[in-house]
């Protein structure tokens, strides 16, 4: 998929944040995209990065019933 290609080409995407402070890792956890979350972590995504609500990727993974 295009998303995986983009991650390989533009590693800086791993560290980007949107207007709500959500990172690609947080969005992957919200959506339940485990393989993309794993790839982002392997690429150095910060596990403790919080959004504007003070929530981390693991918070969303747990509360959205994703493992």
JSON list of N, CA and C in Angstrom, two decimals:
[
{"chain": "A", "resi": 1, "resn": "UNK", "atom": "N", "xyz": [0.81, -1.21, 0.00]},
{"chain": "A", "resi": 1, "resn": "UNK", "atom": "CA", "xyz": [0.00, 0.00, 0.00]},
{"chain": "A", "resi": 1, "resn": "UNK", "atom": "C", "xyz": [0.85, 1.26, 0.00]},
{"chain": "A", "resi": 2, "resn": "UNK", "atom": "N", "xyz": [0.24, 2.34, -0.38]},
{"chain": "A", "resi": 2, "resn": "UNK", "atom": "CA", "xyz": [0.91, 3.62, -0.46]},
{"chain": "A", "resi": 2, "resn": "UNK", "atom": "C", "xyz": [1.45, 4.05, 0.89]},
{"chain": "A", "resi": 3, "resn": "UNK", "atom": "N", "xyz": [0.72, 3.79, 1.96]},
{"chain": "A", "resi": 3, "resn": "UNK", "atom": "CA", "xyz": [1.15, 4.20, 3.30]},
{"chain": "A", "resi": 3, "resn": "UNK", "atom": "C", "xyz": [2.49, 3.59, 3.66]},
{"chain": "A", "resi": 4, "resn": "UNK", "atom": "N", "xyz": [2.66, 2.32, 3.38]},
{"chain": "A", "resi": 4, "resn": "UNK", "atom": "CA", "xyz": [3.91, 1.65, 3.70]},
{"chain": "A", "resi": 4, "resn": "UNK", "atom": "C", "xyz": [5.05, 2.22, 2.85]},
{"chain": "A", "resi": 5, "resn": "UNK", "atom": "N", "xyz": [4.80, 2.46, 1.58]},
{"chain": "A", "resi": 5, "resn": "UNK", "atom": "CA", "xyz": [5.81, 3.05, 0.71]},
{"chain": "A", "resi": 5, "resn": "UNK", "atom": "C", "xyz": [6.20, 4.43, 1.23]},
{"chain": "A", "resi": 6, "resn": "UNK", "atom": "N", "xyz": [5.22, 5.24, 1.62]},
{"chain": "A", "resi": 6, "resn": "UNK", "atom": "CA", "xyz": [5.51, 6.56, 2.15]},
{"chain": "A", "resi": 6, "resn": "UNK", "atom": "C", "xyz": [6.37, 6.49, 3.39]},
{"chain": "A", "resi": 7, "resn": "UNK", "atom": "N", "xyz": [6.09, 5.55, 4.27]},
{"chain": "A", "resi": 7, "resn": "UNK", "atom": "CA", "xyz": [6.88, 5.40, 5.48]},
{"chain": "A", "resi": 7, "resn": "UNK", "atom": "C", "xyz": [8.32, 5.03, 5.17]},
{"chain": "A", "resi": 8, "resn": "UNK", "atom": "N", "xyz": [8.53, 4.21, 4.16]},
{"chain": "A", "resi": 8, "resn": "UNK", "atom": "CA", "xyz": [9.89, 3.83, 3.79]},
{"chain": "A", "resi": 8, "resn": "UNK", "atom": "C", "xyz": [10.64, 4.99, 3.15]},
{"chain": "A", "resi": 9, "resn": "UNK", "atom": "N", "xyz": [9.95, 5.78, 2.35]},
{"chain": "A", "resi": 9, "resn": "UNK", "atom": "CA", "xyz": [10.60, 6.88, 1.64]},
{"chain": "A", "resi": 9, "resn": "UNK", "atom": "C", "xyz": [10.81, 8.08, 2.55]},
{"chain": "A", "resi": 10, "resn": "UNK", "atom": "N", "xyz": [9.87, 8.40, 3.37]},
{"chain": "A", "resi": 10, "resn": "UNK", "atom": "CA", "xyz": [9.92, 9.61, 4.19]},
{"chain": "A", "resi": 10, "resn": "UNK", "atom": "C", "xyz": [9.90, 9.25, 5.68]},
{"chain": "A", "resi": 11, "resn": "UNK", "atom": "N", "xyz": [11.03, 8.87, 6.18]},
{"chain": "A", "resi": 11, "resn": "UNK", "atom": "CA", "xyz": [11.12, 8.42, 7.58]},
{"chain": "A", "resi": 11, "resn": "UNK", "atom": "C", "xyz": [10.69, 9.51, 8.57]},
{"chain": "A", "resi": 12, "resn": "UNK", "atom": "N", "xyz": [10.82, 10.77, 8.16]},
{"chain": "A", "resi": 12, "resn": "UNK", "atom": "CA", "xyz": [10.45, 11.85, 9.06]},
{"chain": "A", "resi": 12, "resn": "UNK", "atom": "C", "xyz": [8.96, 11.82, 9.41]},
{"chain": "A", "resi": 13, "resn": "UNK", "atom": "N", "xyz": [8.16, 11.14, 8.63]},
{"chain": "A", "resi": 13, "resn": "UNK", "atom": "CA", "xyz": [6.73, 11.02, 8.89]},
{"chain": "A", "resi": 13, "resn": "UNK", "atom": "C", "xyz": [6.50, 10.40, 10.28]},
{"chain": "A", "resi": 14, "resn": "UNK", "atom": "N", "xyz": [7.41, 9.56, 10.70]},
{"chain": "A", "resi": 14, "resn": "UNK", "atom": "CA", "xyz": [7.29, 8.89, 12.00]},
{"chain": "A", "resi": 14, "resn": "UNK", "atom": "C", "xyz": [7.14, 9.90, 13.13]},
{"chain": "A", "resi": 15, "resn": "UNK", "atom": "N", "xyz": [7.80, 11.04, 13.01]},
{"chain": "A", "resi": 15, "resn": "UNK", "atom": "CA", "xyz": [7.82, 12.02, 14.09]},
{"chain": "A", "resi": 15, "resn": "UNK", "atom": "C", "xyz": [6.83, 13.17, 13.90]},
{"chain": "A", "resi": 16, "resn": "UNK", "atom": "N", "xyz": [6.02, 13.14, 12.86]},
{"chain": "A", "resi": 16, "resn": "UNK", "atom": "CA", "xyz": [5.09, 14.23, 12.61]},
{"chain": "A", "resi": 16, "resn": "UNK", "atom": "C", "xyz": [3.92, 14.18, 13.60]},
{"chain": "A", "resi": 17, "resn": "UNK", "atom": "N", "xyz": [3.28, 15.32, 13.79]},
{"chain": "A", "resi": 17, "resn": "UNK", "atom": "CA", "xyz": [2.09, 15.42, 14.62]},
{"chain": "A", "resi": 17, "resn": "UNK", "atom": "C", "xyz": [1.06, 16.28, 13.91]},
{"chain": "A", "resi": 18, "resn": "UNK", "atom": "N", "xyz": [-0.21, 15.99, 14.14]},
{"chain": "A", "resi": 18, "resn": "UNK", "atom": "CA", "xyz": [-1.26, 16.81, 13.54]},
{"chain": "A", "resi": 18, "resn": "UNK", "atom": "C", "xyz": [-1.69, 17.90, 14.52]},
{"chain": "A", "resi": 19, "resn": "UNK", "atom": "N", "xyz": [-2.74, 18.62, 14.19]},
{"chain": "A", "resi": 19, "resn": "UNK", "atom": "CA", "xyz": [-3.18, 19.75, 15.02]},
{"chain": "A", "resi": 19, "resn": "UNK", "atom": "C", "xyz": [-3.70, 19.32, 16.38]},
{"chain": "A", "resi": 20, "resn": "UNK", "atom": "N", "xyz": [-3.98, 18.03, 16.57]},
{"chain": "A", "resi": 20, "resn": "UNK", "atom": "CA", "xyz": [-4.43, 17.53, 17.87]},
{"chain": "A", "resi": 20, "resn": "UNK", "atom": "C", "xyz": [-3.30, 16.84, 18.62]},
{"chain": "A", "resi": 21, "resn": "UNK", "atom": "N", "xyz": [-2.09, 16.92, 18.07]},
{"chain": "A", "resi": 21, "resn": "UNK", "atom": "CA", "xyz": [-0.94, 16.31, 18.72]},
{"chain": "A", "resi": 21, "resn": "UNK", "atom": "C", "xyz": [-0.80, 14.82, 18.45]},
{"chain": "A", "resi": 22, "resn": "UNK", "atom": "N", "xyz": [-1.66, 14.29, 17.59]},
{"chain": "A", "resi": 22, "resn": "UNK", "atom": "CA", "xyz": [-1.61, 12.85, 17.31]},
{"chain": "A", "resi": 22, "resn": "UNK", "atom": "C", "xyz": [-0.51, 12.55, 16.29]},
{"chain": "A", "resi": 23, "resn": "UNK", "atom": "N", "xyz": [0.24, 11.51, 16.59]},
{"chain": "A", "resi": 23, "resn": "UNK", "atom": "CA", "xyz": [1.31, 11.04, 15.73]},
{"chain": "A", "resi": 23, "resn": "UNK", "atom": "C", "xyz": [0.77, 9.93, 14.82]},
{"chain": "A", "resi": 24, "resn": "UNK", "atom": "N", "xyz": [1.52, 9.54, 13.80]},
{"chain": "A", "resi": 24, "resn": "UNK", "atom": "CA", "xyz": [1.10, 8.40, 12.99]},
{"chain": "A", "resi": 24, "resn": "UNK", "atom": "C", "xyz": [0.91, 7.13, 13.84]},
{"chain": "A", "resi": 25, "resn": "UNK", "atom": "N", "xyz": [1.74, 6.96, 14.87]},
{"chain": "A", "resi": 25, "resn": "UNK", "atom": "CA", "xyz": [1.59, 5.80, 15.74]},
{"chain": "A", "resi": 25, "resn": "UNK", "atom": "C", "xyz": [0.26, 5.85, 16.49]},
{"chain": "A", "resi": 26, "resn": "UNK", "atom": "N", "xyz": [-0.09, 7.00, 16.99]},
{"chain": "A", "resi": 26, "resn": "UNK", "atom": "CA", "xyz": [-1.37, 7.13, 17.68]},
{"chain": "A", "resi": 26, "resn": "UNK", "atom": "C", "xyz": [-2.52, 6.81, 16.73]},
{"chain": "A", "resi": 27, "resn": "UNK", "atom": "N", "xyz": [-2.47, 7.34, 15.51]},
{"chain": "A", "resi": 27, "resn": "UNK", "atom": "CA", "xyz": [-3.53, 7.06, 14.54]},
{"chain": "A", "resi": 27, "resn": "UNK", "atom": "C", "xyz": [-3.58, 5.58, 14.18]},
{"chain": "A", "resi": 28, "resn": "UNK", "atom": "N", "xyz": [-2.44, 4.95, 14.04]},
{"chain": "A", "resi": 28, "resn": "UNK", "atom": "CA", "xyz": [-2.42, 3.51, 13.74]},
{"chain": "A", "resi": 28, "resn": "UNK", "atom": "C", "xyz": [-3.08, 2.73, 14.88]},
{"chain": "A", "resi": 29, "resn": "UNK", "atom": "N", "xyz": [-2.84, 3.14, 16.11]},
{"chain": "A", "resi": 29, "resn": "UNK", "atom": "CA", "xyz": [-3.45, 2.45, 17.26]},
{"chain": "A", "resi": 29, "resn": "UNK", "atom": "C", "xyz": [-4.95, 2.72, 17.33]},
{"chain": "A", "resi": 30, "resn": "UNK", "atom": "N", "xyz": [-5.37, 3.93, 17.01]},
{"chain": "A", "resi": 30, "resn": "UNK", "atom": "CA", "xyz": [-6.80, 4.25, 17.00]},
{"chain": "A", "resi": 30, "resn": "UNK", "atom": "C", "xyz": [-7.51, 3.40, 15.96]},
{"chain": "A", "resi": 31, "resn": "UNK", "atom": "N", "xyz": [-6.90, 3.25, 14.79]},
{"chain": "A", "resi": 31, "resn": "UNK", "atom": "CA", "xyz": [-7.53, 2.52, 13.69]},
{"chain": "A", "resi": 31, "resn": "UNK", "atom": "C", "xyz": [-7.34, 1.00, 13.77]},
{"chain": "A", "resi": 32, "resn": "UNK", "atom": "N", "xyz": [-6.45, 0.55, 14.64]},
{"chain": "A", "resi": 32, "resn": "UNK", "atom": "CA", "xyz": [-6.21, -0.88, 14.78]},
{"chain": "A", "resi": 32, "resn": "UNK", "atom": "C", "xyz": [-5.28, -1.44, 13.72]},
{"chain": "A", "resi": 33, "resn": "UNK", "atom": "N", "xyz": [-4.42, -0.61, 13.17]},
{"chain": "A", "resi": 33, "resn": "UNK", "atom": "CA", "xyz": [-3.47, -1.03, 12.14]},
{"chain": "A", "resi": 33, "resn": "UNK", "atom": "C", "xyz": [-2.19, -1.53, 12.80]},
{"chain": "A", "resi": 34, "resn": "UNK", "atom": "N", "xyz": [-2.23, -2.74, 13.30]},
{"chain": "A", "resi": 34, "resn": "UNK", "atom": "CA", "xyz": [-1.12, -3.29, 14.08]},
{"chain": "A", "resi": 34, "resn": "UNK", "atom": "C", "xyz": [0.18, -3.37, 13.28]},
{"chain": "A", "resi": 35, "resn": "UNK", "atom": "N", "xyz": [0.10, -3.76, 12.03]},
{"chain": "A", "resi": 35, "resn": "UNK", "atom": "CA", "xyz": [1.34, -3.90, 11.24]},
{"chain": "A", "resi": 35, "resn": "UNK", "atom": "C", "xyz": [1.99, -2.54, 10.99]},
{"chain": "A", "resi": 36, "resn": "UNK", "atom": "N", "xyz": [1.18, -1.51, 10.79]},
{"chain": "A", "resi": 36, "resn": "UNK", "atom": "CA", "xyz": [1.74, -0.18, 10.61]},
{"chain": "A", "resi": 36, "resn": "UNK", "atom": "C", "xyz": [2.29, 0.34, 11.93]},
{"chain": "A", "resi": 37, "resn": "UNK", "atom": "N", "xyz": [1.59, 0.08, 13.03]},
{"chain": "A", "resi": 37, "resn": "UNK", "atom": "CA", "xyz": [2.09, 0.49, 14.35]},
{"chain": "A", "resi": 37, "resn": "UNK", "atom": "C", "xyz": [3.44, -0.17, 14.63]},
{"chain": "A", "resi": 38, "resn": "UNK", "atom": "N", "xyz": [3.54, -1.44, 14.32]},
{"chain": "A", "resi": 38, "resn": "UNK", "atom": "CA", "xyz": [4.80, -2.16, 14.52]},
{"chain": "A", "resi": 38, "resn": "UNK", "atom": "C", "xyz": [5.92, -1.54, 13.69]},
{"chain": "A", "resi": 39, "resn": "UNK", "atom": "N", "xyz": [5.63, -1.23, 12.44]},
{"chain": "A", "resi": 39, "resn": "UNK", "atom": "CA", "xyz": [6.62, -0.62, 11.57]},
{"chain": "A", "resi": 39, "resn": "UNK", "atom": "C", "xyz": [7.06, 0.74, 12.11]},
{"chain": "A", "resi": 40, "resn": "UNK", "atom": "N", "xyz": [6.11, 1.54, 12.55]},
{"chain": "A", "resi": 40, "resn": "UNK", "atom": "CA", "xyz": [6.44, 2.85, 13.10]},
{"chain": "A", "resi": 40, "resn": "UNK", "atom": "C", "xyz": [7.32, 2.73, 14.34]},
{"chain": "A", "resi": 41, "resn": "UNK", "atom": "N", "xyz": [7.02, 1.77, 15.19]},
{"chain": "A", "resi": 41, "resn": "UNK", "atom": "CA", "xyz": [7.84, 1.54, 16.39]},
{"chain": "A", "resi": 41, "resn": "UNK", "atom": "C", "xyz": [9.25, 1.11, 15.98]},
{"chain": "A", "resi": 42, "resn": "UNK", "atom": "N", "xyz": [9.34, 0.23, 15.02]},
{"chain": "A", "resi": 42, "resn": "UNK", "atom": "CA", "xyz": [10.66, -0.21, 14.54]},
{"chain": "A", "resi": 42, "resn": "UNK", "atom": "C", "xyz": [11.45, 0.94, 13.93]},
{"chain": "A", "resi": 43, "resn": "UNK", "atom": "N", "xyz": [10.74, 1.92, 13.39]},
{"chain": "A", "resi": 43, "resn": "UNK", "atom": "CA", "xyz": [11.39, 3.08, 12.78]},
{"chain": "A", "resi": 43, "resn": "UNK", "atom": "C", "xyz": [11.71, 4.17, 13.80]},
{"chain": "A", "resi": 44, "resn": "UNK", "atom": "N", "xyz": [11.37, 3.91, 15.08]},
{"chain": "A", "resi": 44, "resn": "UNK", "atom": "CA", "xyz": [11.74, 4.84, 16.13]},
{"chain": "A", "resi": 44, "resn": "UNK", "atom": "C", "xyz": [10.64, 5.73, 16.65]},
{"chain": "A", "resi": 45, "resn": "UNK", "atom": "N", "xyz": [9.39, 5.42, 16.34]},
{"chain": "A", "resi": 45, "resn": "UNK", "atom": "CA", "xyz": [8.28, 6.23, 16.87]},
{"chain": "A", "resi": 45, "resn": "UNK", "atom": "C", "xyz": [8.35, 6.28, 18.39]},
{"chain": "A", "resi": 46, "resn": "UNK", "atom": "N", "xyz": [8.03, 7.43, 18.93]},
{"chain": "A", "resi": 46, "resn": "UNK", "atom": "CA", "xyz": [8.09, 7.62, 20.38]},
{"chain": "A", "resi": 46, "resn": "UNK", "atom": "C", "xyz": [6.84, 7.05, 21.04]},
{"chain": "A", "resi": 47, "resn": "UNK", "atom": "N", "xyz": [7.03, 6.10, 21.92]},
{"chain": "A", "resi": 47, "resn": "UNK", "atom": "CA", "xyz": [5.91, 5.43, 22.59]},
{"chain": "A", "resi": 47, "resn": "UNK", "atom": "C", "xyz": [5.25, 6.29, 23.64]},
{"chain": "A", "resi": 48, "resn": "UNK", "atom": "N", "xyz": [5.99, 7.24, 24.19]},
{"chain": "A", "resi": 48, "resn": "UNK", "atom": "CA", "xyz": [5.45, 8.06, 25.28]},
{"chain": "A", "resi": 48, "resn": "UNK", "atom": "C", "xyz": [4.96, 9.42, 24.82]},
{"chain": "A", "resi": 49, "resn": "UNK", "atom": "N", "xyz": [4.93, 9.67, 23.52]},
{"chain": "A", "resi": 49, "resn": "UNK", "atom": "CA", "xyz": [4.44, 10.94, 22.98]},
{"chain": "A", "resi": 49, "resn": "UNK", "atom": "C", "xyz": [2.94, 11.05, 23.24]},
{"chain": "A", "resi": 50, "resn": "UNK", "atom": "N", "xyz": [2.52, 12.19, 23.80]},
{"chain": "A", "resi": 50, "resn": "UNK", "atom": "CA", "xyz": [1.11, 12.39, 24.15]},
{"chain": "A", "resi": 50, "resn": "UNK", "atom": "C", "xyz": [0.46, 13.39, 23.21]},
{"chain": "A", "resi": 51, "resn": "UNK", "atom": "N", "xyz": [-0.83, 13.18, 22.96]},
{"chain": "A", "resi": 51, "resn": "UNK", "atom": "CA", "xyz": [-1.59, 14.15, 22.17]},
{"chain": "A", "resi": 51, "resn": "UNK", "atom": "C", "xyz": [-2.07, 15.27, 23.08]},
{"chain": "A", "resi": 52, "resn": "UNK", "atom": "N", "xyz": [-2.89, 16.20, 22.55]},
{"chain": "A", "resi": 52, "resn": "UNK", "atom": "CA", "xyz": [-3.33, 17.34, 23.35]},
{"chain": "A", "resi": 52, "resn": "UNK", "atom": "C", "xyz": [-4.23, 16.93, 24.51]},
{"chain": "A", "resi": 53, "resn": "UNK", "atom": "N", "xyz": [-4.80, 15.75, 24.45]},
{"chain": "A", "resi": 53, "resn": "UNK", "atom": "CA", "xyz": [-5.61, 15.24, 25.55]},
{"chain": "A", "resi": 53, "resn": "UNK", "atom": "C", "xyz": [-4.78, 14.53, 26.62]},
{"chain": "A", "resi": 54, "resn": "UNK", "atom": "N", "xyz": [-3.48, 14.38, 26.34]},
{"chain": "A", "resi": 54, "resn": "UNK", "atom": "CA", "xyz": [-2.59, 13.72, 27.28]},
{"chain": "A", "resi": 54, "resn": "UNK", "atom": "C", "xyz": [-2.55, 12.22, 27.13]},
{"chain": "A", "resi": 55, "resn": "UNK", "atom": "N", "xyz": [-3.03, 11.71, 25.99]},
{"chain": "A", "resi": 55, "resn": "UNK", "atom": "CA", "xyz": [-3.07, 10.26, 25.77]},
{"chain": "A", "resi": 55, "resn": "UNK", "atom": "C", "xyz": [-1.96, 9.79, 24.84]},
{"chain": "A", "resi": 56, "resn": "UNK", "atom": "N", "xyz": [-1.44, 8.60, 25.13]},
{"chain": "A", "resi": 56, "resn": "UNK", "atom": "CA", "xyz": [-0.40, 7.99, 24.30]},
{"chain": "A", "resi": 56, "resn": "UNK", "atom": "C", "xyz": [-1.03, 6.97, 23.35]},
{"chain": "A", "resi": 57, "resn": "UNK", "atom": "N", "xyz": [-0.20, 6.44, 22.46]},
{"chain": "A", "resi": 57, "resn": "UNK", "atom": "CA", "xyz": [-0.67, 5.41, 21.53]},
{"chain": "A", "resi": 57, "resn": "UNK", "atom": "C", "xyz": [-1.20, 4.19, 22.27]},
{"chain": "A", "resi": 58, "resn": "UNK", "atom": "N", "xyz": [-0.53, 3.80, 23.34]},
{"chain": "A", "resi": 58, "resn": "UNK", "atom": "CA", "xyz": [-0.98, 2.61, 24.08]},
{"chain": "A", "resi": 58, "resn": "UNK", "atom": "C", "xyz": [-2.35, 2.85, 24.72]},
{"chain": "A", "resi": 59, "resn": "UNK", "atom": "N", "xyz": [-2.61, 4.08, 25.15]},
{"chain": "A", "resi": 59, "resn": "UNK", "atom": "CA", "xyz": [-3.94, 4.41, 25.68]},
{"chain": "A", "resi": 59, "resn": "UNK", "atom": "C", "xyz": [-5.01, 4.11, 24.64]},
{"chain": "A", "resi": 60, "resn": "UNK", "atom": "N", "xyz": [-4.78, 4.58, 23.41]},
{"chain": "A", "resi": 60, "resn": "UNK", "atom": "CA", "xyz": [-5.78, 4.36, 22.36]},
{"chain": "A", "resi": 60, "resn": "UNK", "atom": "C", "xyz": [-5.89, 2.90, 21.97]},
{"chain": "A", "resi": 61, "resn": "UNK", "atom": "N", "xyz": [-4.77, 2.21, 21.91]},
{"chain": "A", "resi": 61, "resn": "UNK", "atom": "CA", "xyz": [-4.79, 0.79, 21.56]},
{"chain": "A", "resi": 61, "resn": "UNK", "atom": "C", "xyz": [-5.63, 0.00, 22.57]},
{"chain": "A", "resi": 62, "resn": "UNK", "atom": "N", "xyz": [-5.44, 0.31, 23.83]},
{"chain": "A", "resi": 62, "resn": "UNK", "atom": "CA", "xyz": [-6.17, -0.39, 24.89]},
{"chain": "A", "resi": 62, "resn": "UNK", "atom": "C", "xyz": [-7.64, 0.02, 24.91]},
{"chain": "A", "resi": 63, "resn": "UNK", "atom": "N", "xyz": [-7.91, 1.30, 24.84]},
{"chain": "A", "resi": 63, "resn": "UNK", "atom": "CA", "xyz": [-9.28, 1.78, 24.97]},
{"chain": "A", "resi": 63, "resn": "UNK", "atom": "C", "xyz": [-10.13, 1.60, 23.71]},
{"chain": "A", "resi": 64, "resn": "UNK", "atom": "N", "xyz": [-9.47, 1.39, 22.59]},
{"chain": "A", "resi": 64, "resn": "UNK", "atom": "CA", "xyz": [-10.20, 1.09, 21.37]},
{"chain": "A", "resi": 64, "resn": "UNK", "atom": "C", "xyz": [-10.22, -0.41, 21.12]},
{"chain": "A", "resi": 65, "resn": "UNK", "atom": "N", "xyz": [-9.83, -1.16, 22.15]},
{"chain": "A", "resi": 65, "resn": "UNK", "atom": "CA", "xyz": [-9.87, -2.64, 22.14]},
{"chain": "A", "resi": 65, "resn": "UNK", "atom": "C", "xyz": [-8.93, -3.26, 21.11]},
{"chain": "A", "resi": 66, "resn": "UNK", "atom": "N", "xyz": [-7.80, -2.61, 20.88]},
{"chain": "A", "resi": 66, "resn": "UNK", "atom": "CA", "xyz": [-6.78, -3.18, 20.01]},
{"chain": "A", "resi": 66, "resn": "UNK", "atom": "C", "xyz": [-5.61, -3.63, 20.86]},
{"chain": "A", "resi": 67, "resn": "UNK", "atom": "N", "xyz": [-4.92, -4.66, 20.44]},
{"chain": "A", "resi": 67, "resn": "UNK", "atom": "CA", "xyz": [-3.76, -5.15, 21.19]},
{"chain": "A", "resi": 67, "resn": "UNK", "atom": "C", "xyz": [-2.48, -4.78, 20.49]}
]
